[in-house]
Coordinates of C-alpha atoms in Angstrom, one line a residue:
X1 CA -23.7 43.2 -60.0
X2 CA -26.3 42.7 -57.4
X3 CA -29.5 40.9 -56.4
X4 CA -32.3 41.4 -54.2
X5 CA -35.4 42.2 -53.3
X6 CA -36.9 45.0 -51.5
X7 CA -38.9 44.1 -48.1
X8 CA -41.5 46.5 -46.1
X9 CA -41.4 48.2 -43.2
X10 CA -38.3 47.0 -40.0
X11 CA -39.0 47.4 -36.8
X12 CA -35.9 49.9 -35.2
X13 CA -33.0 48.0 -34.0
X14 CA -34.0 44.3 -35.3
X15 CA -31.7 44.3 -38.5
X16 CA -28.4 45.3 -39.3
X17 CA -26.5 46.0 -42.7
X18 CA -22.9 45.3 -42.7
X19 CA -21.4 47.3 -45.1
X20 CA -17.6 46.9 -46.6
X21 CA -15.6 49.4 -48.5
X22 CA -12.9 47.0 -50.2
X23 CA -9.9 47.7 -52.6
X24 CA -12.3 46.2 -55.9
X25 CA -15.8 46.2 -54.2
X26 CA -18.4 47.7 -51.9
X27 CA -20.2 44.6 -50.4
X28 CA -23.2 44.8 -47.7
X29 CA -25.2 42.2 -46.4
X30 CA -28.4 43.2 -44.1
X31 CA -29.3 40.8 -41.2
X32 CA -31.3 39.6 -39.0
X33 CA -33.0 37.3 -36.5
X34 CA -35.8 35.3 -36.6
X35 CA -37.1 33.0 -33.7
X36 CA -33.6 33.2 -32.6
X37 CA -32.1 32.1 -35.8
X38 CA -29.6 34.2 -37.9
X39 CA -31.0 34.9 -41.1
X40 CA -30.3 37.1 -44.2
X41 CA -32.7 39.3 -46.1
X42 CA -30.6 41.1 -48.5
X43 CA -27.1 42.0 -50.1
X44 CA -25.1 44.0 -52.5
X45 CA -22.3 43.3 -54.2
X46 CA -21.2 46.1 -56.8
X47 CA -17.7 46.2 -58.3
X48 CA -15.8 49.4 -58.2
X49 CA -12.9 51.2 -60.0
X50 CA -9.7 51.6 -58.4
X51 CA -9.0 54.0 -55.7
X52 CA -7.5 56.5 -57.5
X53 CA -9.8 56.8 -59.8
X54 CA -12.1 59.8 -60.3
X55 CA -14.9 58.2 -60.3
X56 CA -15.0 55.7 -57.8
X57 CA -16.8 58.0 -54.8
X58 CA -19.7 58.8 -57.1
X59 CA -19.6 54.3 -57.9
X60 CA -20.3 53.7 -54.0
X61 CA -22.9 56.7 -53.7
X62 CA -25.0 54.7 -56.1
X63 CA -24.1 52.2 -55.3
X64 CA -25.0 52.4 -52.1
X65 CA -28.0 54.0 -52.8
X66 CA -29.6 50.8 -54.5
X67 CA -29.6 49.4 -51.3
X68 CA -33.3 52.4 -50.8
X69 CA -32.4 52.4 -47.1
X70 CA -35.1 54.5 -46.6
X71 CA -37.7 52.2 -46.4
X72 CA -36.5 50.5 -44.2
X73 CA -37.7 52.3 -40.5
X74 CA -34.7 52.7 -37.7
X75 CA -31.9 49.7 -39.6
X76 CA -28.8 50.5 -38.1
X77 CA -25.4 49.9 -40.0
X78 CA -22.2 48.5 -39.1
X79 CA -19.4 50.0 -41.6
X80 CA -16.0 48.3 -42.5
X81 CA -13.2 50.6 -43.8
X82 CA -10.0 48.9 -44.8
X83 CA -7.4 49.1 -46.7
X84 CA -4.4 51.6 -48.0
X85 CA -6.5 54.9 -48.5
X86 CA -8.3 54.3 -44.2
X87 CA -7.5 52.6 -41.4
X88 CA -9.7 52.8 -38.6
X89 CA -9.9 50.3 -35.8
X90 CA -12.7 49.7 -33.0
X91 CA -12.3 49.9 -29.3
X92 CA -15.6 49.2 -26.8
X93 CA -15.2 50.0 -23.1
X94 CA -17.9 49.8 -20.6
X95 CA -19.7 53.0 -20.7
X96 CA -17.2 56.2 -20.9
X97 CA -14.1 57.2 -23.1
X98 CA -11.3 57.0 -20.5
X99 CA -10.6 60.4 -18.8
X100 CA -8.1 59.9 -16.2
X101 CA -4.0 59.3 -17.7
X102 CA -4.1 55.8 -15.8
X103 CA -7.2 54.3 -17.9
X104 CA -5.9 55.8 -21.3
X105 CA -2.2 54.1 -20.3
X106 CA -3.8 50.9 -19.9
X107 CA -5.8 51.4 -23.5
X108 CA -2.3 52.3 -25.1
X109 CA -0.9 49.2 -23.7
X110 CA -3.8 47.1 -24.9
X111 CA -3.5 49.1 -28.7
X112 CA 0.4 48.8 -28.5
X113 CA -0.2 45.1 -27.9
X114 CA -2.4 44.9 -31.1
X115 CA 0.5 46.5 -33.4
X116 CA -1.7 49.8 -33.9
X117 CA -0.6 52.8 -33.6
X118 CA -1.8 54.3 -29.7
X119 CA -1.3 58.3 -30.4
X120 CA -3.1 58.6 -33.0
X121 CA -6.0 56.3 -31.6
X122 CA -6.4 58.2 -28.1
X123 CA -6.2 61.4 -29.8
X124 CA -9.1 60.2 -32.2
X125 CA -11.1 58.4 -29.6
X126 CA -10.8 61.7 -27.3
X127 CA -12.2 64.2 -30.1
X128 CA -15.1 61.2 -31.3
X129 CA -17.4 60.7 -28.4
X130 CA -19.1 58.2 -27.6
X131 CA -22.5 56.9 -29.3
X132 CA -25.7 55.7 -27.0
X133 CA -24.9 54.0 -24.1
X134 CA -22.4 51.9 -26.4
X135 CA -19.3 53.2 -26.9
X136 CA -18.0 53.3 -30.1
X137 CA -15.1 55.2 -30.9
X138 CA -13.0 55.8 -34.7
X139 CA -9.6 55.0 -33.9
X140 CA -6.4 56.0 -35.7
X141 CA -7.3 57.1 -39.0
X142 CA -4.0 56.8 -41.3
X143 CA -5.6 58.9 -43.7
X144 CA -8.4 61.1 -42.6
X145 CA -9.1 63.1 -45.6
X146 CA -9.7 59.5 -47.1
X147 CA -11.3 58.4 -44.6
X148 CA -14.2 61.5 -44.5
X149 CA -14.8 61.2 -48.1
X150 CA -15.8 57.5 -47.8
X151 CA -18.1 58.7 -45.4
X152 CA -19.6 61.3 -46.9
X153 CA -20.2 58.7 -49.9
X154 CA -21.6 56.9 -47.4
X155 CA -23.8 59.7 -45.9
X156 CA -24.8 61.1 -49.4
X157 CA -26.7 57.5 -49.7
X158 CA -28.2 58.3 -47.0
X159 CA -26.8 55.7 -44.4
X160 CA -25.0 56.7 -40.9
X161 CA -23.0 54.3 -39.5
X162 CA -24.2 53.2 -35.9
X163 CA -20.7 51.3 -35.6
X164 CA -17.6 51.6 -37.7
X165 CA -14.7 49.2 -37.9
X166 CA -11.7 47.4 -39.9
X167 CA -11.6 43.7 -40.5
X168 CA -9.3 42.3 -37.7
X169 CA -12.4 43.2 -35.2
X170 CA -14.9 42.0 -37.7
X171 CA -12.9 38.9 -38.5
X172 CA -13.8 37.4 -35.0
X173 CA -17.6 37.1 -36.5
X174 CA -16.3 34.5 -39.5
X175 CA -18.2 31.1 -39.0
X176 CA -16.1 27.9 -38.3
X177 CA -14.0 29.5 -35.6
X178 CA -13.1 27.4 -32.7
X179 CA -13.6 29.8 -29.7
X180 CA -11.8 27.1 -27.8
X181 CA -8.9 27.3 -30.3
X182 CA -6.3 29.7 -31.0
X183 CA -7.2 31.2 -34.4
X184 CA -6.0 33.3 -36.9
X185 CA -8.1 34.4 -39.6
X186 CA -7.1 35.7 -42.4
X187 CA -8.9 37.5 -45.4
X188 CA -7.2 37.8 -48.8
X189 CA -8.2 40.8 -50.6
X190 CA -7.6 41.9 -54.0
X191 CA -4.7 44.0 -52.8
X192 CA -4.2 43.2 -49.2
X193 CA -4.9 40.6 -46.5
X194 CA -6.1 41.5 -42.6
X195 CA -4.9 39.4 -40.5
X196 CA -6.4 38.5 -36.9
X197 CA -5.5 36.0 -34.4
X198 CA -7.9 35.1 -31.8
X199 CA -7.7 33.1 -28.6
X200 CA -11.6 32.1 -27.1
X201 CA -13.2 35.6 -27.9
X202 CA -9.9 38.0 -27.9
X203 CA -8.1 39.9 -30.3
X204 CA -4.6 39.1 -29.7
X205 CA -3.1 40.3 -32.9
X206 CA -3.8 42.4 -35.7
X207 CA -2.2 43.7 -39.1
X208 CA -2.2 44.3 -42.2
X209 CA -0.1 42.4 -45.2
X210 CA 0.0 44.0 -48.7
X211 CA -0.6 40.6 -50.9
X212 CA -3.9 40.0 -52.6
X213 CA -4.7 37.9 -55.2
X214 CA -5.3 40.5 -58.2
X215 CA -1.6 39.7 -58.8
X216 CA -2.2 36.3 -59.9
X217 CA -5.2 36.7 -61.6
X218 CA -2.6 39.6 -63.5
X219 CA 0.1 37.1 -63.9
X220 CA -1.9 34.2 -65.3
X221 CA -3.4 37.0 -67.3
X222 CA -0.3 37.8 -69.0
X223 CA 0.2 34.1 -70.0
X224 CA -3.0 34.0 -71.7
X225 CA -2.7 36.9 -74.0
X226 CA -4.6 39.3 -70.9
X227 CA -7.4 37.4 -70.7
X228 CA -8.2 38.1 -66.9
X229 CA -11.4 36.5 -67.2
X230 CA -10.0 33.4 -67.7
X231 CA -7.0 34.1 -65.9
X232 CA -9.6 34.1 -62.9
X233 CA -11.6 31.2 -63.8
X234 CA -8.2 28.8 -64.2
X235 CA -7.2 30.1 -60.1
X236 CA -10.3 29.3 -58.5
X237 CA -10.3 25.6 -60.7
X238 CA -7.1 24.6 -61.0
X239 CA -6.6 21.0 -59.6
X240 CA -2.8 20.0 -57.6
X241 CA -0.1 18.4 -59.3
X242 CA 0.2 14.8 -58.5
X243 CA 2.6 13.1 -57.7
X244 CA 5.3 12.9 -60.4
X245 CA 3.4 15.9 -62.1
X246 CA 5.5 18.5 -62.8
X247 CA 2.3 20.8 -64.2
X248 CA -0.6 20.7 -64.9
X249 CA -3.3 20.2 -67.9
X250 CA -5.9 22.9 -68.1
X251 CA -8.5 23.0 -70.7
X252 CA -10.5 26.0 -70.8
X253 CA -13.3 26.2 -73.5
X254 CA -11.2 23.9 -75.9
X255 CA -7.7 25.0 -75.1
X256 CA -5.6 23.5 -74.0
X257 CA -2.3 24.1 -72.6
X258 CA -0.6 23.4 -68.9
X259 CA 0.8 25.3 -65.7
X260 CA 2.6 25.0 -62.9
X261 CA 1.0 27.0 -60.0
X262 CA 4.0 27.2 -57.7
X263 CA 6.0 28.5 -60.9
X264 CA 3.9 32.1 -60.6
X265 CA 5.9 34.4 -58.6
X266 CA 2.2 36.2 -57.2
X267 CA 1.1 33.0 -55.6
X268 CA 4.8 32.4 -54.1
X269 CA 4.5 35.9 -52.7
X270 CA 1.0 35.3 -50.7
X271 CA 1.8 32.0 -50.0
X272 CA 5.2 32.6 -47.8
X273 CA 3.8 35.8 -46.5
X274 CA 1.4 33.8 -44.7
X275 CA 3.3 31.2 -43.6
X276 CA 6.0 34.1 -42.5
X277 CA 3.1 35.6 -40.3
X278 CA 2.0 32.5 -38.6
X279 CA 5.6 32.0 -38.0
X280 CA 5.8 35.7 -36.4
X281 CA 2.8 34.9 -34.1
X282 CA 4.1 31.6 -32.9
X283 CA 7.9 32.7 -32.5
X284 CA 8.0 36.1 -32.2
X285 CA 4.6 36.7 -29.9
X286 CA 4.4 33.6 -28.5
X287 CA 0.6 33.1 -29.5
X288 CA 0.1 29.3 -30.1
X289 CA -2.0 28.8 -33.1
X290 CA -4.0 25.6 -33.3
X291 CA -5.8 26.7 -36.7
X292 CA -5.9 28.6 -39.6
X293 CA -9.4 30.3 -41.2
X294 CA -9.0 31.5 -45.1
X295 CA -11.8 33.9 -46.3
X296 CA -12.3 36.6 -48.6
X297 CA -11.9 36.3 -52.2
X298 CA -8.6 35.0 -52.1
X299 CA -9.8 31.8 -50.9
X300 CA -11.5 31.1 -53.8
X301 CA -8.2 30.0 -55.1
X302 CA -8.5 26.5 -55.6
X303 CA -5.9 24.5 -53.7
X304 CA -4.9 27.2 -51.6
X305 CA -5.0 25.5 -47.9
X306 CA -2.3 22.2 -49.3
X307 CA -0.3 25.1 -50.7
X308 CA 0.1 27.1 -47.6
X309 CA 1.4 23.6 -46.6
X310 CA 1.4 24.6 -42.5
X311 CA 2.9 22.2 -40.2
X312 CA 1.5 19.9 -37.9
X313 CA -0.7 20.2 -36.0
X314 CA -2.2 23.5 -37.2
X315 CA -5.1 23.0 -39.4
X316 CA -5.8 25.4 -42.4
X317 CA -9.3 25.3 -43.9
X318 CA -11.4 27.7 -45.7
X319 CA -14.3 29.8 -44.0
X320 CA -18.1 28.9 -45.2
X321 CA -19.2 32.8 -44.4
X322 CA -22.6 31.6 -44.5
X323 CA -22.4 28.6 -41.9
X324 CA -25.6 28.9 -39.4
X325 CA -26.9 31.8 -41.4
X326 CA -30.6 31.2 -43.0
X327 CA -31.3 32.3 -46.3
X328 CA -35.3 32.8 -47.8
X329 CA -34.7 32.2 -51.3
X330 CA -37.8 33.9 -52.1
X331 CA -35.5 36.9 -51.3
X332 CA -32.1 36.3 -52.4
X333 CA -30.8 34.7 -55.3
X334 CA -28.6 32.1 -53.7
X335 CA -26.6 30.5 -56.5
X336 CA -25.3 34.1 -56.6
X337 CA -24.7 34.8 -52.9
X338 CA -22.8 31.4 -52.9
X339 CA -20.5 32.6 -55.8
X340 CA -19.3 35.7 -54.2
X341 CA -19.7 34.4 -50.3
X342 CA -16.1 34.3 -49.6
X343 CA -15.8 37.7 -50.7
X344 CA -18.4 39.0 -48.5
X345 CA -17.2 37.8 -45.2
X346 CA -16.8 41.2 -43.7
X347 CA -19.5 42.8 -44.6
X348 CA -21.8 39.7 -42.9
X349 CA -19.0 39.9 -40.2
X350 CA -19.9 43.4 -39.6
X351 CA -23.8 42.8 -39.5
X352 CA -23.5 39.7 -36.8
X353 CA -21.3 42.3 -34.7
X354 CA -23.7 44.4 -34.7
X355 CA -26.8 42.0 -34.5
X356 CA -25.3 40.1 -31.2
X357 CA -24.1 43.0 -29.6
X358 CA -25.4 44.6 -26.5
X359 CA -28.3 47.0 -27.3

């Protein structure tokens, strides 16, 4: 589904679409700034099939395409690209790709530092180029034949990226981080969950986990005769045991039945993944971590931060991805865009990365 409403004529370089390719969706979200203020003026939020499916490039080409980019004079885009099929990271230096052996050592030492992997990202940064006088380089594609048929999906619906990136780098943009604090953000996917840590304004740490909340929704599915609809509804409004409870009551639309959250394998799973990788980044990097940020769609699962259950004194709460944004509600439907925030955190991400950056 998506909502909203066509505007006239942008001045070049004053607005920016983020746009996310995701496991179960293509999100965008087109910003920009007003008297100084952070606003935005549209989104899109269109489900898609699953990536092996045959018809999932021709899904995002329309999908895309509802966004009628073409009225909209000189918008430039910021593209996210994530997940098993691409993974392409984002690397900015001054003004020039690095020539000389001793500027591309110290660029494999900074990628080796974020766990990617530094052949394959010199090698693509050497052969991209740089674009304007910002450079702005695709870096280590896992899977390029994927990764070019995104973007000609992309290009068909007549957008070209100005910027392209993955959700660690975008992940620095989510509203309610500390810049003060060390951070790590992460955003649960359908499928998979990027993880960043930040310290003030750095990337310090980056991967990828392969634990989503799909599985849940599947699981409590499966209890309920494969009613995923309601399987979904019962995970984002499911209330914690108290104490003494062993389970609890749930009454959806008359029935009535109960559940034990922590009895489902799927939310085991995602919950000591993360706590494993906040225990990597403390122990094994060294990286104190003061909080922890939940978005993406995952975080819609009610309950999620008390499960987690991280020790003091790290705080875990979830993201509000549209904190200090402003929103005309003449132009956006906003019960909606509330509904489905969490699961647009990149793609806004994307557009404040490109809307604060240097022009």
């Amino acid at each position: 589904m998506s909502w909203f409403k066509r505007g006239g004529n942008i001045p070049k370089g004053t607005r920016w679409l983020g746009l996310e390719v995701g496991h179960s969706a293509v999100k965008g979200a087109i910003l920009s700034k007003k008297h100084g203020k952070v606003c935005l003026d549209q989104f899109l939020f269109e489900e898609l099939p699953g990536p092996k499916d045959p018809n999932r490039d021709g899904q995002l080409t329309s999908a895309l395409a509802a966004l009628n980019l073409s009225q909209y004079g000189g918008i430039r885009t910021a593209l996210v690209l994530e997940g098993r099929q691409v993974d392409v990271h984002l690397i900015r230096l001054p003004r020039a790709i690095p020539k000389k052996e001793r500027e591309q050592a110290a660029l494999l030492e900074s990628l080796s530092r974020m766990s990617l992997n530094p052949e394959d990202a010199i090698q693509a940064a050497l052969e991209q180029g740089e674009v304007g006088d910002e450079v702005v380089m695709l870096v280590a594609a896992a899977s390029k034949t994927g990764l070019e048929r995104y973007l000609e999906a992309v290009r068909r619906a007549g957008v070209e990226p100005d910027l392209i990136t993955i959700g660690p780098v975008v992940l620095g943009a989510v509203p309610g981080r500390d810049s003060k604090k060390s951070t790590v953000v992460f955003n649960i996917g359908s499928q998979s969950t990027s993880m960043a840590v930040f310290h003030q304004d750095n990337l310090q740490h980056a991967r990828e986990a392969r634990v989503g909340s799909d599985p849940i929704t599947d699981e409590l599915a499966e209890m309920l005769g494969d009613d995923r609809s309601m399987g979904e509804s019962i995970k984002r409004f499911w209330r914690l045991p108290k104490q003494g409870e062993t389970s609890i009551p749930v009454d959806m639309n008359g029935e009535k039945f109960s559940i034990d959250p922590m009895s489902l394998g799927s939310l085991q799973q995602l919950c000591d993944e993360l706590r494993r990788s906040v225990r990597f980044i403390r122990e094994r990097e060294r990286i104190p971590v003061d909080e922890v940020l939940l978005t993406g769609g995952g975080s819609l699962i009610a309950g999620l931060s008390e499960y987690l259950n991280f020790p003091k004194p790290v705080e875990c709460k979830t993201a509000n991805s549209l904190d200090g944004i402003e929103i005309d509600e003449t132009k956006v439907h906003r019960p909606l865009l509330e509904s489905i925030a969490p699961r647009m955190s990149q793609a806004i991400g994307a557009a404040r990365l490109g809307l604060e950056s240097p022009p």
